[in-house]
mmCIF file of C-alpha atoms in Angstrom:
data_model
loop_
_atom_site.group_PDB
_atom_site.id
_atom_site.type_symbol
_atom_site.label_atom_id
_atom_site.label_comp_id
_atom_site.label_asym_id
_atom_site.label_seq_id
_atom_site.Cartn_x
_atom_site.Cartn_y
_atom_site.Cartn_z
ATOM 1 C CA MET A 28 -10.614 34.826 0.906
ATOM 2 C CA ALA A 29 -8.800 37.986 1.898
ATOM 3 C CA ASP A 30 -7.678 36.302 5.150
ATOM 4 C CA VAL A 31 -6.371 33.296 3.198
ATOM 5 C CA ALA A 32 -4.442 35.616 0.890
ATOM 6 C CA ARG A 33 -2.891 37.423 3.866
ATOM 7 C CA VAL A 34 -1.822 34.221 5.648
ATOM 8 C CA ALA A 35 -0.489 32.627 2.436
ATOM 9 C CA ARG A 36 1.298 35.887 1.489
ATOM 10 C CA VAL A 37 -0.325 36.052 -1.949
ATOM 11 C CA SER A 38 -2.855 38.314 -3.630
ATOM 12 C CA ARG A 39 -6.570 37.665 -3.339
ATOM 13 C CA SER A 40 -6.706 37.060 -7.101
ATOM 14 C CA THR A 41 -4.104 34.285 -6.729
ATOM 15 C CA VAL A 42 -6.334 32.573 -4.166
ATOM 16 C CA SER A 43 -9.228 32.899 -6.592
ATOM 17 C CA TYR A 44 -7.175 31.380 -9.427
ATOM 18 C CA ALA A 45 -6.103 28.496 -7.201
ATOM 19 C CA LEU A 46 -9.747 27.716 -6.390
ATOM 20 C CA SER A 47 -11.162 28.181 -9.872
ATOM 21 C CA GLY A 48 -8.367 26.629 -11.894
ATOM 22 C CA VAL A 49 -8.671 29.455 -14.426
ATOM 23 C CA ARG A 50 -4.901 30.067 -14.392
ATOM 24 C CA PRO A 51 -2.011 27.763 -13.482
ATOM 25 C CA ILE A 52 -0.541 28.279 -10.017
ATOM 26 C CA ALA A 53 2.937 27.171 -8.934
ATOM 27 C CA PRO A 54 2.728 24.001 -6.789
ATOM 28 C CA GLU A 55 4.485 25.619 -3.804
ATOM 29 C CA THR A 56 2.090 28.589 -3.951
ATOM 30 C CA ARG A 57 -0.920 26.250 -4.124
ATOM 31 C CA GLU A 58 0.388 24.370 -1.083
ATOM 32 C CA ARG A 59 0.668 27.598 0.925
ATOM 33 C CA ILE A 60 -2.880 28.544 -0.046
ATOM 34 C CA LEU A 61 -4.263 25.115 0.881
ATOM 35 C CA LYS A 62 -2.456 25.211 4.233
ATOM 36 C CA ALA A 63 -3.801 28.690 4.960
ATOM 37 C CA MET A 64 -7.326 27.497 4.110
ATOM 38 C CA SER A 65 -6.898 24.544 6.435
ATOM 39 C CA ASP A 66 -5.504 26.670 9.279
ATOM 40 C CA LEU A 67 -8.335 29.188 8.944
ATOM 41 C CA GLY A 68 -11.079 26.594 8.404
ATOM 42 C CA TYR A 69 -11.998 28.279 5.122
ATOM 43 C CA THR A 70 -14.361 26.481 2.713
ATOM 44 C CA PRO A 71 -15.168 28.174 -0.615
ATOM 45 C CA ASN A 72 -18.844 28.732 -1.365
ATOM 46 C CA LEU A 73 -19.252 26.699 -4.540
ATOM 47 C CA LEU A 74 -22.795 27.921 -5.178
ATOM 48 C CA ALA A 75 -21.641 31.524 -5.000
ATOM 49 C CA GLN A 76 -18.817 30.762 -7.409
ATOM 50 C CA GLY A 77 -21.337 29.191 -9.791
ATOM 51 C CA LEU A 78 -23.589 32.238 -9.639
ATOM 52 C CA ALA A 79 -20.568 34.410 -10.328
ATOM 53 C CA GLY A 80 -19.898 32.448 -13.518
ATOM 54 C CA LYS A 81 -16.818 30.662 -12.203
ATOM 55 C CA ARG A 82 -15.912 27.002 -12.145
ATOM 56 C CA THR A 83 -17.880 25.197 -9.414
ATOM 57 C CA GLY A 84 -15.877 21.993 -9.404
ATOM 58 C CA ILE A 85 -19.127 19.966 -9.498
ATOM 59 C CA LEU A 86 -20.074 17.375 -12.091
ATOM 60 C CA SER A 87 -23.588 15.959 -12.249
ATOM 61 C CA LEU A 88 -24.270 12.317 -13.053
ATOM 62 C CA ILE A 89 -27.847 12.108 -14.297
ATOM 63 C CA PHE A 90 -29.253 8.660 -13.581
ATOM 64 C CA PRO A 91 -32.970 7.823 -13.695
ATOM 65 C CA VAL A 92 -33.133 5.470 -10.718
ATOM 66 C CA GLY A 93 -36.814 4.593 -11.146
ATOM 67 C CA GLU A 94 -38.807 2.259 -8.916
ATOM 68 C CA GLN A 95 -36.222 -0.550 -8.942
ATOM 69 C CA GLY A 96 -33.458 1.626 -7.474
ATOM 70 C CA MET A 97 -29.794 1.124 -8.324
ATOM 71 C CA ASN A 98 -28.303 -2.345 -8.578
ATOM 72 C CA THR A 99 -24.727 -3.365 -7.725
ATOM 73 C CA THR A 100 -23.412 -3.046 -11.265
ATOM 74 C CA GLU A 101 -24.937 0.403 -11.740
ATOM 75 C CA PHE A 102 -23.466 1.544 -8.437
ATOM 76 C CA GLU A 103 -20.015 0.477 -9.646
ATOM 77 C CA TYR A 104 -20.349 2.788 -12.669
ATOM 78 C CA VAL A 105 -21.115 5.646 -10.281
ATOM 79 C CA GLN A 106 -18.325 4.698 -7.881
ATOM 80 C CA GLY A 107 -15.749 4.587 -10.678
ATOM 81 C CA ALA A 108 -16.889 7.954 -12.029
ATOM 82 C CA ALA A 109 -16.794 9.544 -8.550
ATOM 83 C CA GLU A 110 -13.278 8.254 -7.867
ATOM 84 C CA GLN A 111 -11.949 9.608 -11.166
ATOM 85 C CA ALA A 112 -13.734 12.933 -10.676
ATOM 86 C CA ARG A 113 -11.904 13.376 -7.360
ATOM 87 C CA VAL A 114 -8.581 12.621 -9.049
ATOM 88 C CA ASP A 115 -9.330 15.350 -11.597
ATOM 89 C CA GLY A 116 -10.323 17.858 -8.896
ATOM 90 C CA TYR A 117 -14.121 17.584 -9.098
ATOM 91 C CA HIS A 118 -16.987 16.474 -6.897
ATOM 92 C CA LEU A 119 -19.636 14.195 -8.430
ATOM 93 C CA LEU A 120 -23.288 14.921 -7.690
ATOM 94 C CA LEU A 121 -25.725 12.082 -8.374
ATOM 95 C CA TRP A 122 -28.956 13.458 -9.812
ATOM 96 C CA PRO A 123 -31.736 10.793 -10.017
ATOM 97 C CA MET A 124 -33.817 12.428 -12.724
ATOM 98 C CA ASP A 125 -36.599 11.005 -14.895
ATOM 99 C CA PRO A 126 -35.363 10.824 -18.513
ATOM 100 C CA ASP A 127 -38.539 12.525 -19.732
ATOM 101 C CA ASP A 128 -38.152 15.523 -17.404
ATOM 102 C CA LEU A 129 -36.269 17.723 -19.848
ATOM 103 C CA GLY A 130 -37.297 20.907 -18.049
ATOM 104 C CA GLU A 131 -35.552 19.861 -14.839
ATOM 105 C CA MET A 132 -32.351 19.128 -16.713
ATOM 106 C CA GLN A 133 -32.505 22.506 -18.462
ATOM 107 C CA ARG A 134 -32.928 24.235 -15.095
ATOM 108 C CA ILE A 135 -29.825 22.543 -13.676
ATOM 109 C CA VAL A 136 -27.747 23.717 -16.602
ATOM 110 C CA ALA A 137 -29.233 27.233 -16.667
ATOM 111 C CA GLN A 138 -28.432 27.802 -12.978
ATOM 112 C CA GLY A 139 -24.746 27.188 -13.656
ATOM 113 C CA LEU A 140 -24.356 24.891 -10.662
ATOM 114 C CA VAL A 141 -22.436 22.175 -12.527
ATOM 115 C CA ASP A 142 -19.434 22.330 -14.827
ATOM 116 C CA GLY A 143 -20.315 19.217 -16.811
ATOM 117 C CA ILE A 144 -22.688 16.258 -17.006
ATOM 118 C CA LEU A 145 -22.389 12.490 -17.188
ATOM 119 C CA LEU A 146 -25.560 11.020 -18.707
ATOM 120 C CA MET A 147 -26.587 7.404 -18.005
ATOM 121 C CA GLU A 148 -29.386 5.060 -19.091
ATOM 122 C CA VAL A 149 -29.244 6.369 -22.661
ATOM 123 C CA ARG A 150 -32.042 5.529 -25.092
ATOM 124 C CA SER A 151 -31.589 4.772 -28.792
ATOM 125 C CA PHE A 152 -33.245 8.118 -29.545
ATOM 126 C CA ASP A 153 -32.638 10.147 -26.417
ATOM 127 C CA GLU A 154 -34.346 13.554 -26.224
ATOM 128 C CA ARG A 155 -31.949 14.692 -23.488
ATOM 129 C CA ILE A 156 -28.999 14.756 -25.874
ATOM 130 C CA PRO A 157 -30.204 17.510 -28.265
ATOM 131 C CA VAL A 158 -31.214 19.565 -25.201
ATOM 132 C CA LEU A 159 -27.692 19.309 -23.787
ATOM 133 C CA LEU A 160 -26.140 20.059 -27.176
ATOM 134 C CA GLU A 161 -28.257 23.211 -27.399
ATOM 135 C CA THR A 162 -27.200 24.425 -23.950
ATOM 136 C CA GLY A 163 -23.510 23.968 -24.747
ATOM 137 C CA VAL A 164 -22.680 22.345 -21.386
ATOM 138 C CA PRO A 165 -19.921 19.726 -21.743
ATOM 139 C CA PHE A 166 -21.327 16.217 -21.330
ATOM 140 C CA VAL A 167 -20.360 12.583 -21.792
ATOM 141 C CA THR A 168 -22.752 9.660 -22.086
ATOM 142 C CA ILE A 169 -22.313 6.249 -20.470
ATOM 143 C CA GLY A 170 -24.119 4.332 -23.178
ATOM 144 C CA ARG A 171 -24.884 5.722 -26.616
ATOM 145 C CA PRO A 172 -27.844 6.530 -28.877
ATOM 146 C CA ALA A 173 -28.391 4.936 -32.281
ATOM 147 C CA ASP A 174 -26.660 7.908 -33.928
ATOM 148 C CA ALA A 175 -23.587 8.725 -31.857
ATOM 149 C CA ALA A 176 -21.723 10.723 -34.489
ATOM 150 C CA GLY A 177 -19.895 13.643 -32.887
ATOM 151 C CA LEU A 178 -20.743 12.572 -29.318
ATOM 152 C CA THR A 179 -18.318 11.670 -26.557
ATOM 153 C CA PHE A 180 -19.310 8.390 -24.944
ATOM 154 C CA VAL A 181 -18.241 5.251 -23.118
ATOM 155 C CA ASP A 182 -20.267 2.118 -23.715
ATOM 156 C CA ALA A 183 -20.071 -1.646 -23.393
ATOM 157 C CA ASP A 184 -19.638 -3.583 -26.624
ATOM 158 C CA PHE A 185 -22.987 -5.370 -26.526
ATOM 159 C CA GLU A 186 -22.398 -7.096 -29.854
ATOM 160 C CA ALA A 187 -19.263 -8.720 -28.429
ATOM 161 C CA MET A 188 -21.045 -9.564 -25.146
ATOM 162 C CA GLY A 189 -23.874 -11.253 -26.994
ATOM 163 C CA GLU A 190 -21.447 -13.306 -29.058
ATOM 164 C CA LEU A 191 -19.438 -14.387 -25.996
ATOM 165 C CA ALA A 192 -22.548 -15.438 -24.078
ATOM 166 C CA VAL A 193 -24.238 -17.281 -26.944
ATOM 167 C CA SER A 194 -21.085 -18.995 -28.220
ATOM 168 C CA HIS A 195 -20.356 -20.248 -24.698
ATOM 169 C CA LEU A 196 -23.845 -21.725 -24.351
ATOM 170 C CA ALA A 197 -23.669 -23.181 -27.866
ATOM 171 C CA SER A 198 -20.328 -24.832 -27.067
ATOM 172 C CA LEU A 199 -22.042 -26.597 -24.157
ATOM 173 C CA GLY A 200 -24.733 -28.006 -26.442
ATOM 174 C CA HIS A 201 -27.531 -25.537 -25.717
ATOM 175 C CA THR A 202 -29.856 -25.106 -28.709
ATOM 176 C CA GLU A 203 -32.861 -23.475 -26.992
ATOM 177 C CA ILE A 204 -31.929 -20.302 -25.121
ATOM 178 C CA GLY A 205 -33.592 -17.098 -23.958
ATOM 179 C CA LEU A 206 -32.647 -13.507 -23.159
ATOM 180 C CA VAL A 207 -34.200 -12.004 -20.017
ATOM 181 C CA THR A 208 -34.278 -8.205 -20.240
ATOM 182 C CA HIS A 209 -35.970 -5.395 -18.343
ATOM 183 C CA SER A 210 -39.624 -4.646 -19.058
ATOM 184 C CA ARG A 211 -41.275 -4.493 -22.463
ATOM 185 C CA GLU A 212 -41.613 -0.739 -21.884
ATOM 186 C CA SER A 213 -37.824 -0.403 -21.685
ATOM 187 C CA LEU A 214 -37.559 -2.046 -25.096
ATOM 188 C CA ASP A 215 -40.390 0.024 -26.570
ATOM 189 C CA THR A 216 -38.801 3.293 -25.374
ATOM 190 C CA GLY A 217 -35.488 2.258 -26.938
ATOM 191 C CA TYR A 218 -33.447 1.804 -23.743
ATOM 192 C CA GLY A 219 -30.040 1.162 -25.297
ATOM 193 C CA PRO A 220 -28.704 -1.812 -23.266
ATOM 194 C CA MET A 221 -31.934 -3.781 -23.712
ATOM 195 C CA VAL A 222 -32.253 -3.106 -27.446
ATOM 196 C CA ARG A 223 -28.578 -3.779 -28.147
ATOM 197 C CA SER A 224 -28.597 -6.945 -26.030
ATOM 198 C CA TRP A 225 -31.535 -8.453 -27.886
ATOM 199 C CA ASP A 226 -30.109 -7.518 -31.287
ATOM 200 C CA ALA A 227 -26.747 -9.017 -30.308
ATOM 201 C CA VAL A 228 -28.125 -12.253 -28.819
ATOM 202 C CA ALA A 229 -30.539 -12.809 -31.717
ATOM 203 C CA ALA A 230 -27.770 -12.257 -34.280
ATOM 204 C CA ALA A 231 -25.328 -14.529 -32.427
ATOM 205 C CA ALA A 232 -27.949 -17.267 -32.060
ATOM 206 C CA SER A 233 -28.620 -17.118 -35.794
ATOM 207 C CA ARG A 234 -24.901 -17.449 -36.545
ATOM 208 C CA HIS A 235 -24.648 -20.495 -34.279
ATOM 209 C CA GLY A 236 -27.816 -22.080 -35.615
ATOM 210 C CA ILE A 237 -29.701 -22.115 -32.323
ATOM 211 C CA THR A 238 -33.036 -20.665 -31.181
ATOM 212 C CA ALA A 239 -33.222 -17.567 -28.971
ATOM 213 C CA ARG A 240 -36.395 -16.180 -27.396
ATOM 214 C CA LEU A 241 -36.955 -12.833 -25.726
ATOM 215 C CA PHE A 242 -38.327 -12.711 -22.162
ATOM 216 C CA PRO A 243 -38.870 -9.123 -20.955
ATOM 217 C CA THR A 244 -39.880 -8.754 -17.317
ATOM 218 C CA ALA A 245 -40.033 -6.261 -14.457
ATOM 219 C CA SER A 246 -36.773 -5.395 -12.712
ATOM 220 C CA SER A 247 -37.765 -7.019 -9.443
ATOM 221 C CA PHE A 248 -37.723 -10.292 -7.532
ATOM 222 C CA ALA A 249 -41.349 -10.812 -8.541
ATOM 223 C CA GLY A 250 -40.409 -10.181 -12.165
ATOM 224 C CA GLY A 251 -37.913 -13.028 -11.985
ATOM 225 C CA ARG A 252 -40.520 -15.416 -10.592
ATOM 226 C CA GLU A 253 -42.963 -14.329 -13.272
ATOM 227 C CA VAL A 254 -40.560 -14.852 -16.157
ATOM 228 C CA PHE A 255 -39.616 -18.316 -14.910
ATOM 229 C CA GLY A 256 -43.324 -19.146 -14.892
ATOM 230 C CA GLN A 257 -43.516 -18.030 -18.534
ATOM 231 C CA ILE A 258 -40.577 -20.254 -19.433
ATOM 232 C CA LEU A 259 -42.011 -23.212 -17.538
ATOM 233 C CA GLU A 260 -45.405 -22.847 -19.200
ATOM 234 C CA GLY A 261 -44.510 -21.742 -22.721
ATOM 235 C CA SER A 262 -40.878 -22.731 -23.346
ATOM 236 C CA PRO A 263 -39.920 -25.631 -21.039
ATOM 237 C CA GLU A 264 -37.379 -26.802 -23.616
ATOM 238 C CA THR A 265 -35.200 -23.798 -22.708
ATOM 239 C CA THR A 266 -31.850 -24.970 -21.285
ATOM 240 C CA GLY A 267 -29.869 -21.720 -21.217
ATOM 241 C CA LEU A 268 -30.554 -18.086 -20.389
ATOM 242 C CA VAL A 269 -28.672 -14.867 -21.021
ATOM 243 C CA MET A 270 -29.607 -12.399 -18.280
ATOM 244 C CA ILE A 271 -29.438 -8.600 -18.334
ATOM 245 C CA ASN A 272 -31.791 -7.993 -15.426
ATOM 246 C CA GLU A 273 -30.010 -8.292 -12.074
ATOM 247 C CA ALA A 274 -33.069 -7.602 -9.943
ATOM 248 C CA ALA A 275 -35.032 -10.401 -11.648
ATOM 249 C CA THR A 276 -32.176 -12.927 -11.505
ATOM 250 C CA ALA A 277 -32.617 -13.700 -7.800
ATOM 251 C CA GLY A 278 -36.342 -14.227 -8.253
ATOM 252 C CA LEU A 279 -35.792 -16.499 -11.224
ATOM 253 C CA LEU A 280 -33.238 -18.610 -9.335
ATOM 254 C CA GLY A 281 -35.629 -18.954 -6.394
ATOM 255 C CA ALA A 282 -38.550 -19.947 -8.627
ATOM 256 C CA ALA A 283 -36.409 -22.450 -10.517
ATOM 257 C CA ALA A 284 -35.305 -24.099 -7.266
ATOM 258 C CA ALA A 285 -38.923 -24.264 -6.039
ATOM 259 C CA HIS A 286 -39.869 -26.202 -9.192
ATOM 260 C CA GLY A 287 -36.929 -28.585 -8.948
ATOM 261 C CA TRP A 288 -34.794 -26.936 -11.619
ATOM 262 C CA ARG A 289 -31.149 -26.853 -10.578
ATOM 263 C CA VAL A 290 -28.616 -24.327 -11.886
ATOM 264 C CA PRO A 291 -26.596 -25.261 -13.869
ATOM 265 C CA GLU A 292 -27.746 -28.898 -14.246
ATOM 266 C CA SER A 293 -31.269 -28.003 -15.434
ATOM 267 C CA LEU A 294 -30.694 -24.419 -16.562
ATOM 268 C CA SER A 295 -27.483 -22.597 -17.442
ATOM 269 C CA ILE A 296 -27.248 -18.833 -16.928
ATOM 270 C CA VAL A 297 -24.845 -16.273 -18.399
ATOM 271 C CA ALA A 298 -25.195 -12.695 -17.113
ATOM 272 C CA ILE A 299 -24.131 -9.883 -19.417
ATOM 273 C CA ASN A 300 -23.227 -6.299 -18.516
ATOM 274 C CA THR A 301 -22.885 -7.507 -14.913
ATOM 275 C CA SER A 302 -19.975 -6.771 -12.595
ATOM 276 C CA ALA A 303 -17.926 -9.425 -10.833
ATOM 277 C CA GLY A 304 -19.110 -8.045 -7.494
ATOM 278 C CA SER A 305 -22.726 -8.584 -8.477
ATOM 279 C CA ALA A 306 -22.180 -11.992 -10.125
ATOM 280 C CA GLU A 307 -20.524 -13.401 -7.020
ATOM 281 C CA ARG A 308 -23.467 -12.463 -4.789
ATOM 282 C CA PHE A 309 -25.620 -15.162 -6.359
ATOM 283 C CA MET A 310 -25.718 -18.877 -5.583
ATOM 284 C CA PRO A 311 -24.246 -20.292 -7.690
ATOM 285 C CA ALA A 312 -21.996 -17.420 -8.745
ATOM 286 C CA LEU A 313 -22.917 -16.329 -12.265
ATOM 287 C CA THR A 314 -20.838 -16.843 -15.377
ATOM 288 C CA THR A 315 -20.547 -13.404 -16.983
ATOM 289 C CA ALA A 316 -19.749 -11.826 -20.329
ATOM 290 C CA SER A 317 -19.042 -8.266 -19.302
ATOM 291 C CA ALA A 318 -16.691 -5.313 -19.255
ATOM 292 C CA GLU A 319 -15.757 -3.793 -15.895
ATOM 293 C CA PRO A 320 -18.328 -1.096 -14.938
ATOM 294 C CA SER A 321 -16.037 0.801 -12.556
ATOM 295 C CA VAL A 322 -13.409 1.135 -15.305
ATOM 296 C CA MET A 323 -16.056 2.442 -17.700
ATOM 297 C CA GLY A 324 -17.250 4.967 -15.096
ATOM 298 C CA ARG A 325 -13.699 6.199 -14.552
ATOM 299 C CA GLU A 326 -13.100 6.501 -18.293
ATOM 300 C CA ALA A 327 -16.293 8.519 -18.783
ATOM 301 C CA ALA A 328 -15.351 10.941 -15.980
ATOM 302 C CA GLN A 329 -11.869 11.272 -17.432
ATOM 303 C CA PHE A 330 -13.324 12.048 -20.874
ATOM 304 C CA LEU A 331 -15.465 14.768 -19.288
ATOM 305 C CA ALA A 332 -12.489 16.273 -17.459
ATOM 306 C CA ARG A 333 -10.562 16.370 -20.743
ATOM 307 C CA ARG A 334 -13.469 18.178 -22.392
ATOM 308 C CA LEU A 335 -13.583 20.690 -19.559
ATOM 309 C CA ARG A 336 -9.850 21.293 -19.979
ATOM 310 C CA SER A 337 -10.410 21.726 -23.751
ATOM 311 C CA GLU A 338 -7.905 19.003 -24.556
ATOM 312 C CA GLY A 339 -8.761 18.528 -28.216
ATOM 313 C CA ALA A 340 -12.056 19.138 -29.953
ATOM 314 C CA GLU A 341 -12.566 15.616 -31.303
ATOM 315 C CA ALA A 342 -15.255 13.360 -29.890
ATOM 316 C CA LEU A 343 -13.823 10.731 -27.535
ATOM 317 C CA GLN A 344 -15.484 7.364 -27.950
ATOM 318 C CA TRP A 345 -14.704 4.025 -26.325
ATOM 319 C CA LEU A 346 -16.394 0.641 -26.522
ATOM 320 C CA ALA A 347 -15.251 -1.489 -23.581
ATOM 321 C CA GLU A 348 -14.275 -4.999 -24.626
ATOM 322 C CA PRO A 349 -16.049 -7.696 -22.577
ATOM 323 C CA VAL A 350 -14.476 -10.787 -21.048
ATOM 324 C CA LEU A 351 -16.093 -14.178 -20.490
ATOM 325 C CA THR A 352 -15.599 -15.239 -16.852
ATOM 326 C CA LEU A 353 -16.646 -18.795 -16.042
ATOM 327 C CA ARG A 354 -18.243 -19.382 -12.649
ATOM 328 C CA GLY A 355 -20.750 -21.918 -11.402
ATOM 329 C CA SER A 356 -23.906 -21.160 -13.388
ATOM 330 C CA THR A 357 -23.179 -22.858 -16.738
ATOM 331 C CA ALA A 358 -22.838 -26.527 -17.689
ATOM 332 C CA VAL A 359 -23.559 -28.945 -20.532
ATOM 333 C CA ALA A 360 -27.163 -28.727 -21.698
ATOM 334 C CA ARG A 361 -29.527 -31.267 -20.158
ATOM 335 C CA ALA A 362 -30.752 -34.036 -22.452
ATOM 336 C CA THR A 363 -34.253 -34.315 -20.986
ATOM 337 C CA GLN A 364 -36.775 -32.233 -19.114
ATOM 338 C CA PRO A 365 -35.837 -31.571 -15.453
#
C-alpha cells in the first residue's frame, strides 16, 4: 500500500480510503490510485481488511442448494444479484448453507468477512431472520416471511401469479386443475413460495368456480414421473396444471408422453415463478405467469447496497408484478379422456 501511495503521489491513508470507501475520493485521485495498483500488480487483502474491521467489499448470498441443486430460474436470481453487486462495487459470494444451520451463519457474521447478506429460500417463519437481526449485519431477503414488518425484501407477487395462471386456464375451459409444488416437507416447513403458491391458486380457483388439487412431489425427474402417476390414477379428469417445480416438470412431460397424453391437447401447463430462459428449454415451451428473476436479484442487491450506504432507515420492500406469457403449453380443455 505504501508503494501504491508513492507511485500515485498520495498519502497511504488516501489509498486506504479509496479501497475501503470510508471517505469520498476525487475521481482523478481514484484513477491515479487504480493505475498505480495495476502497474504494481497490487491486490488488497480483503480478509485482512475484514479482520481489521474495515469494509471487505464482499456480500454473501445464502442459498440452501439441497440435493436438487440450483435450477435455471434460481441461477438467474443469483446472476442478477451478482451483476448489480459489481455495479455497486461489491463481490458476491454464494454460500450454499442449510437453513437450519444457524450456527454456521452466526460464524460467518462474527468473523466479519462479509459486509452484508442476501437471504434466499425464505420460510414463512424463518429462524435465520431473528438471528441476523440480533447480529446487526445488514441483510435483504429474496422472498419474505409471514410477518415482514420492518424487513427489507424483494419477492414475487404470488397472489397475482396464481390469479394469472388460474384465470388463463379457466378462460380455456379448464374446470379440473392441479398445482404441482416441491415436496410435502417444503410445505410443512413453511417454504414461502410453495405455501404462497398453493394459497394463491386455491383462492383463485374458488373465485373462478373451478376445482384445484395440490400435488406435492420431489424436485427431480423421478418426482415428475411419480406425480403424473398420481394424477393418472387418482385424478385423470385433470386437464390443466400450474407448475412451480422445474425439476419435476421434465419428468412429468416425459411420463405424460409415454402414456399418450399430449401437451397441450391432453394437458395444459402454466409454470409460475419460472424464467423465460427456463420455460423455453422445454418442449413445448411453457406458458408462464412470472416476474423476471434476474431483475428481482438485481433489485435485492441494490437494496442491500443502499442499506450499506445508509441511504434512509426505512425498510425497502418490493413485490414484483408478474406477466402472463403465452407459449405452446396451453390450449382449450379436452372434452374427453385422452
